PDB file of C-alpha atoms in Angstrom:
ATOM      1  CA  UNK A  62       0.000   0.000   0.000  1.00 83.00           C
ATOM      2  CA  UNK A  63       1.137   3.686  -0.857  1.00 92.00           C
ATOM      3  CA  UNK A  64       1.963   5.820   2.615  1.00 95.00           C
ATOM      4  CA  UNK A  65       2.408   9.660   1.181  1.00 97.00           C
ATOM      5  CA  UNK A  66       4.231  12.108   3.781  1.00 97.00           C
ATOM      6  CA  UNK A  67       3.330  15.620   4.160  1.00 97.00           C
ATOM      7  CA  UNK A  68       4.083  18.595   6.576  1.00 97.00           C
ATOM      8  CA  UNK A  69       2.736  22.613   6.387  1.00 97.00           C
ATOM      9  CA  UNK A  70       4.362  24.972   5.279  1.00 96.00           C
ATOM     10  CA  UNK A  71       6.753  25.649   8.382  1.00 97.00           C
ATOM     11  CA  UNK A  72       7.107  22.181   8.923  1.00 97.00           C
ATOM     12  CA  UNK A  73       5.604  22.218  12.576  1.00 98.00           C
ATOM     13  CA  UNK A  74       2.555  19.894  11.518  1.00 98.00           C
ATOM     14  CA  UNK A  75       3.357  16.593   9.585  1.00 98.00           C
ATOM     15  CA  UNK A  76       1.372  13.796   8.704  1.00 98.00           C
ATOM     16  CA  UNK A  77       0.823  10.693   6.474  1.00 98.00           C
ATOM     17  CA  UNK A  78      -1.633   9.028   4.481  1.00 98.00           C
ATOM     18  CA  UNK A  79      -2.673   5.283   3.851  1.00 97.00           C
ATOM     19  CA  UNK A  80      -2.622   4.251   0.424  1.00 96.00           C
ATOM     20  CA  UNK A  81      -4.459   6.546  -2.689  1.00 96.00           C
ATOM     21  CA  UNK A  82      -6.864   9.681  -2.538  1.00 97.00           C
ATOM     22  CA  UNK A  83     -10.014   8.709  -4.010  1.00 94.00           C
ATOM     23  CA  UNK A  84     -10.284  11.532  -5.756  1.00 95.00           C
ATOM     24  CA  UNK A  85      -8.239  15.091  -6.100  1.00 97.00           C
ATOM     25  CA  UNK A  86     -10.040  18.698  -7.142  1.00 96.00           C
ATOM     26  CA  UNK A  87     -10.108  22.056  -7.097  1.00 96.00           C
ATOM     27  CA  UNK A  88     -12.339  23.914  -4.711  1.00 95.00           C
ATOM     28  CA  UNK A  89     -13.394  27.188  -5.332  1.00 95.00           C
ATOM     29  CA  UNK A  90     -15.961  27.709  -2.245  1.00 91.00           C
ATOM     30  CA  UNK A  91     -15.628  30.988  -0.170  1.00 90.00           C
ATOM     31  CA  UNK A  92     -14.367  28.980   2.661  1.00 89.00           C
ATOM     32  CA  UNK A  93     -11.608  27.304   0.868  1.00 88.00           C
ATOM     33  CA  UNK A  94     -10.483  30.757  -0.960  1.00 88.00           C
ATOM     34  CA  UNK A  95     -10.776  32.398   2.835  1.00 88.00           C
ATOM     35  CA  UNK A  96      -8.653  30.017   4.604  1.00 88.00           C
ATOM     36  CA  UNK A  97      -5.968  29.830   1.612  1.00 87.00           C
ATOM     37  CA  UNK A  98      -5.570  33.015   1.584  1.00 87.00           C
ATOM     38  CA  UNK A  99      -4.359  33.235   5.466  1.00 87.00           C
ATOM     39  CA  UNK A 100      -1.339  30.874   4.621  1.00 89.00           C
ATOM     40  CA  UNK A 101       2.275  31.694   4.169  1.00 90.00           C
ATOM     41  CA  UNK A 102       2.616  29.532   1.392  1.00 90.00           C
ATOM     42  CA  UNK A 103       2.160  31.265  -2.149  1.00 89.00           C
ATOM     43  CA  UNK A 104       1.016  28.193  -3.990  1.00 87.00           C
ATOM     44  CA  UNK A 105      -2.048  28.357  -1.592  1.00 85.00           C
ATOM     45  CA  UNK A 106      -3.194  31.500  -2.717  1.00 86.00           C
ATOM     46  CA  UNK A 107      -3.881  30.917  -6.025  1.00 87.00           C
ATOM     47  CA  UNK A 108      -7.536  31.796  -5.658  1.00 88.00           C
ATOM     48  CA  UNK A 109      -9.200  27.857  -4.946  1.00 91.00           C
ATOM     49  CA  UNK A 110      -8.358  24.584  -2.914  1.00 92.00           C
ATOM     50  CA  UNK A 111      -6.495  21.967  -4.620  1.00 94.00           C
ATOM     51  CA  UNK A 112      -7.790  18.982  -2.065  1.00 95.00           C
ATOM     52  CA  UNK A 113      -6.933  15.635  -1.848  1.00 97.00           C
ATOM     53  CA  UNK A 114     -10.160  13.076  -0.554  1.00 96.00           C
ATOM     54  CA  UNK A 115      -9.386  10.425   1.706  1.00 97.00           C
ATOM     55  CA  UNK A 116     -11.065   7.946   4.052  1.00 96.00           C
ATOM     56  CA  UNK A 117     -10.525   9.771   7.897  1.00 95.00           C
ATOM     57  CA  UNK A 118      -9.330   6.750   9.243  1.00 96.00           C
ATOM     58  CA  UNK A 119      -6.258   6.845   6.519  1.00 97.00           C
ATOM     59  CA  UNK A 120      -5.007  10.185   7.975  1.00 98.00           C
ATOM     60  CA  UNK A 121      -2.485  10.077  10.677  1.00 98.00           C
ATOM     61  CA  UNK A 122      -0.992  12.801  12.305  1.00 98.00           C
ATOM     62  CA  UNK A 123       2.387  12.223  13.338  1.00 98.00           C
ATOM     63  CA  UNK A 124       3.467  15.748  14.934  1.00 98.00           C
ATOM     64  CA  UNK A 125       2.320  18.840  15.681  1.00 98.00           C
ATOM     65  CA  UNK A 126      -1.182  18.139  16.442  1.00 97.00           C
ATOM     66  CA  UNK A 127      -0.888  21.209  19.330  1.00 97.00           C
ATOM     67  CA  UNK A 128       0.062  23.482  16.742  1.00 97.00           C
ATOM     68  CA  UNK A 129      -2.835  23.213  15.109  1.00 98.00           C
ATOM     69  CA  UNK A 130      -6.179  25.805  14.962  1.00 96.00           C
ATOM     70  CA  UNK A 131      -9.520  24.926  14.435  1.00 96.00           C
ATOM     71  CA  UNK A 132     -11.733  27.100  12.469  1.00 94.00           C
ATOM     72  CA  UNK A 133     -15.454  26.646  11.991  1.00 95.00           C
ATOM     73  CA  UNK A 134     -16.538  27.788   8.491  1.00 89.00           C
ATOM     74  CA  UNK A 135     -20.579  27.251   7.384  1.00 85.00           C
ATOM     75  CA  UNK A 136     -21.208  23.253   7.711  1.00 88.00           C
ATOM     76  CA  UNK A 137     -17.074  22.496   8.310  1.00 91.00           C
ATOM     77  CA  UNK A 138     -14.647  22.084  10.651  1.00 95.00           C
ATOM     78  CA  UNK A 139     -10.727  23.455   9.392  1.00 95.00           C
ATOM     79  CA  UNK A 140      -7.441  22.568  10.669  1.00 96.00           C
ATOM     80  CA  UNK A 141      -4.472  24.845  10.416  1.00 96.00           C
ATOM     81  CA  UNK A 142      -0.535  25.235  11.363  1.00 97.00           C
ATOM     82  CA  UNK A 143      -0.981  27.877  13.971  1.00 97.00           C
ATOM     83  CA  UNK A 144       2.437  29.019  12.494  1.00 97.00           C
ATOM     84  CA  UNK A 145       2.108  29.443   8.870  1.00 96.00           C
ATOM     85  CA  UNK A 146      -1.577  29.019   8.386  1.00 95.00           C
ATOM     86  CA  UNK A 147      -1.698  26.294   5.898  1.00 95.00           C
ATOM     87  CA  UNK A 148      -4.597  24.304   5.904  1.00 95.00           C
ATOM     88  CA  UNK A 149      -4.142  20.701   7.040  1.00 97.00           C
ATOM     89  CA  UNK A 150      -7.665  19.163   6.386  1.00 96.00           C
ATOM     90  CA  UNK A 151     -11.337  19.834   6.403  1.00 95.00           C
ATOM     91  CA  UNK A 152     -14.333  17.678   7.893  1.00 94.00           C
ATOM     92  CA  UNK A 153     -17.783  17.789   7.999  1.00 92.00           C
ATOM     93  CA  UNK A 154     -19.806  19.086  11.596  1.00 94.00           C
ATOM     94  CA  UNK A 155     -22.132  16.049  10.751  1.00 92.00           C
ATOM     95  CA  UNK A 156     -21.100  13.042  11.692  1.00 91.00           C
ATOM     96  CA  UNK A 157     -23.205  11.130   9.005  1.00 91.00           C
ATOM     97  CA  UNK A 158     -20.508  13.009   7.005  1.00 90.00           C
ATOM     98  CA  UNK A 159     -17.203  12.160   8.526  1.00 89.00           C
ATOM     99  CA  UNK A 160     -16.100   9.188   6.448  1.00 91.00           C
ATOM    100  CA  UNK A 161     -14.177  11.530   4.338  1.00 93.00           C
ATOM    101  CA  UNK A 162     -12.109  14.171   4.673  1.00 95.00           C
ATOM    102  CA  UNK A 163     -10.383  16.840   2.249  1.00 95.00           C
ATOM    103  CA  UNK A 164      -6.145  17.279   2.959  1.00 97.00           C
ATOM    104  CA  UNK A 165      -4.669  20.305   1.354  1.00 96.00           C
ATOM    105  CA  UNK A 166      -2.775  18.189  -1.543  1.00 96.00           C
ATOM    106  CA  UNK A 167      -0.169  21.217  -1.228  1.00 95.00           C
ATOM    107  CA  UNK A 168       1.332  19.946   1.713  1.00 96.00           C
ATOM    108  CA  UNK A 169       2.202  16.515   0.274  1.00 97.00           C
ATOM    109  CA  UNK A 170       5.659  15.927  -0.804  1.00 95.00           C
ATOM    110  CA  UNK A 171       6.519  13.916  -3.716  1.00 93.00           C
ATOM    111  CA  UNK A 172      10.160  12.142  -4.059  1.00 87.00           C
ATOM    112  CA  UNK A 173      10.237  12.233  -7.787  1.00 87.00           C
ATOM    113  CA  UNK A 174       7.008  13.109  -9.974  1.00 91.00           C
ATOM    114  CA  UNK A 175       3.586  13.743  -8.645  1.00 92.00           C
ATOM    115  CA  UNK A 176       1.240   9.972  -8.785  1.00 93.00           C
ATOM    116  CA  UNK A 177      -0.981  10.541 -11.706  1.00 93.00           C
ATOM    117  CA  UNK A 178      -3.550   9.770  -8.824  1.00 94.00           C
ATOM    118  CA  UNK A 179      -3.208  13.257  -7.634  1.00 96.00           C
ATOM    119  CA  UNK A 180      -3.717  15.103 -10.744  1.00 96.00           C
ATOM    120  CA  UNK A 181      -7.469  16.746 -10.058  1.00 96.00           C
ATOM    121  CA  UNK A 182     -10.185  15.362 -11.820  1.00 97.00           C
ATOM    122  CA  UNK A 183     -12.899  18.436 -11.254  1.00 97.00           C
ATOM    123  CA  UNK A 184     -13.882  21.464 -10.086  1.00 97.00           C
ATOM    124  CA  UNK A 185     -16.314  21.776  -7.647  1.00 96.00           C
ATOM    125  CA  UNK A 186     -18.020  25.056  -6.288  1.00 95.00           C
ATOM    126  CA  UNK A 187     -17.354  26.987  -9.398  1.00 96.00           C
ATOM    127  CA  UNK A 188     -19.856  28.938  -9.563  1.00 95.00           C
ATOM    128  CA  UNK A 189     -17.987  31.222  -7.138  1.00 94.00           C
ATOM    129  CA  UNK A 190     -14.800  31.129  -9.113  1.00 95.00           C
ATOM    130  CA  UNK A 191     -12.603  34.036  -9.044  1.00 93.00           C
ATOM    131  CA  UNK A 192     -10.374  32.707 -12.519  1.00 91.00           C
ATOM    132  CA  UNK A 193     -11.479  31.022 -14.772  1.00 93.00           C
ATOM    133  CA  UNK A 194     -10.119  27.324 -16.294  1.00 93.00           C
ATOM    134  CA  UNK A 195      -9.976  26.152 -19.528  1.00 92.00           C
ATOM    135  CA  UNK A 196      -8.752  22.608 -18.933  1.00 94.00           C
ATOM    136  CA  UNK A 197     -11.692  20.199 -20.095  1.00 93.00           C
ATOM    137  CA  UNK A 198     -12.434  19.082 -16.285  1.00 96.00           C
ATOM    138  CA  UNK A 199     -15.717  18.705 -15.534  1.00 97.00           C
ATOM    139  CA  UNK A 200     -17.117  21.886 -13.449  1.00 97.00           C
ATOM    140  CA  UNK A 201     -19.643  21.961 -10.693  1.00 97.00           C
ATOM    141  CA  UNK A 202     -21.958  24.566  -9.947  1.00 96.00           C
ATOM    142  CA  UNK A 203     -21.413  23.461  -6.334  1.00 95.00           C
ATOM    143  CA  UNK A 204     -20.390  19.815  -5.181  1.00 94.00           C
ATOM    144  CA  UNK A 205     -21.029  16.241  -7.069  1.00 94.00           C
ATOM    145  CA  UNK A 206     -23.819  14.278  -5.635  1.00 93.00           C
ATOM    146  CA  UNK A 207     -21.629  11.809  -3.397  1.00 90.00           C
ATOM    147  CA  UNK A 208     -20.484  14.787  -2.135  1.00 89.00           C
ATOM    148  CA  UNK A 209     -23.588  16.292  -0.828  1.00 88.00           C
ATOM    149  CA  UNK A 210     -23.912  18.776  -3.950  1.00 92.00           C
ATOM    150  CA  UNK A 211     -26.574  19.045  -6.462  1.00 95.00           C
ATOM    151  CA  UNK A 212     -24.376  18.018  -9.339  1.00 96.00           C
ATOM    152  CA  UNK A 213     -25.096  20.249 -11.618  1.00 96.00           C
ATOM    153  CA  UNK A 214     -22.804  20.984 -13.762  1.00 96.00           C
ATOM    154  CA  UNK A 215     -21.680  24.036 -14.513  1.00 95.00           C
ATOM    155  CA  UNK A 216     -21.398  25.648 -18.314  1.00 87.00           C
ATOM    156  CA  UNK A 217     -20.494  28.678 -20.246  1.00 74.00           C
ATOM    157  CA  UNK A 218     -24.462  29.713 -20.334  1.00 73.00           C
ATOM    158  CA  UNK A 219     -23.957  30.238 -16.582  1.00 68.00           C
ATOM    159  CA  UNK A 220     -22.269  33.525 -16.592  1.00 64.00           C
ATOM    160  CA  UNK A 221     -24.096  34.899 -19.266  1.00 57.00           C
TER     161      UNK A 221
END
C-alpha cells in the first residue's frame, strides 16, 4: 500500500496518508479561498483549494497536532498550522458526514514526480470562481452528488 508524507508549510505539523486519494479537485468555495488566503505559502493563494479526498481513518498525524487551529466555516470544521496558516484538512460538523475528509494536496511531498492519482479530476463550487479554467475538467456549480452537492454541472451559459 502507498503511505504519502506531508508537513505545512513551516514544517511544525506533519502527517501521512494510507494508500491513494479517491479523488483530487479544485475547490473554489468561499471557505476554501478564505482560509488559503491566510497561509504563508504562495502556492495556496492561487484563488481555490487543490484537495486531496481520503477515508478519515487513513489520515495520521504524526506531529504537531498542538500546533494546530480549528476554524469553523458554514457546515465544516478546518485545521491549520498555527504558524504558517496552511490548511491541514477539512471535515464535515455532521457526523453522518465524517467518512471523508479533504487534505490540502499542497502539503504533500513527492520524491520524484507527482502519482498521476493526484492530478485533479474536477472542479467543484465553481460557480464562485474568481479565474477562470480552460482545462476540459468537468465543473460543478457546487459539489457532485456523493459529495452532498446538487451536481449540476456548470457551463459557459452560466455567466451569461
Amino acid at each position: 500500500m502507498s503511505k504519502y508524507l506531508g508537513e505545512c508549510y513551516c514544517g511544525l505539523v506533519k502527517f501521512y496518508c494510507d494508500g491513494d486519494p479517491f479523488f483530487t479537485q479544485y475547490c473554489h468555495c468561499n471557505k476554501c479561498r478564505e482560509i488559503a488566503s491566510k497561509s504563508k505559502r504562495d502556492t495556496d493563494k492561487q484563488g481555490y483549494a487543490w484537495t486531496a479526498g481520503y477515508l478519515t481513518a487513513s489520515f495520521h498525524i504524526t506531529s504537531g497536532i498542538d500546533n494546530l487551529d480549528e476554524i469553523i466555516k458554514n457546515n465544516a470544521k478546518l485545521l491549520l498550522c498555527k504558524s504558517c496558516h496552511s490548511l491541514i484538512y477539512g471535515i464535515s460538523l455532521d457526523p453522518n458526514k465524517q467518512a471523508g475528509i479533504g487534505i490540502n494536496a499542497n502539503n504533500f511531498h513527492f520524491t520524484d514526480t507527482m502519482p498521476e492519482l493526484f492530478t485533479p479530476v474536477r472542479h467543484i463550487w465553481y460557480v464562485n470562481r474568481i479565474i477562470n479554467f480552460d482545462d476540459n475538467l468537468p465543473k460543478f456549480k457546487d459539489a457532485p452528488k456523493e459529495q452532498f452537492g446538487s451536481g449540476e454541472l456548470w457551463n459557459e451559459d452560466d455567466a451569461k
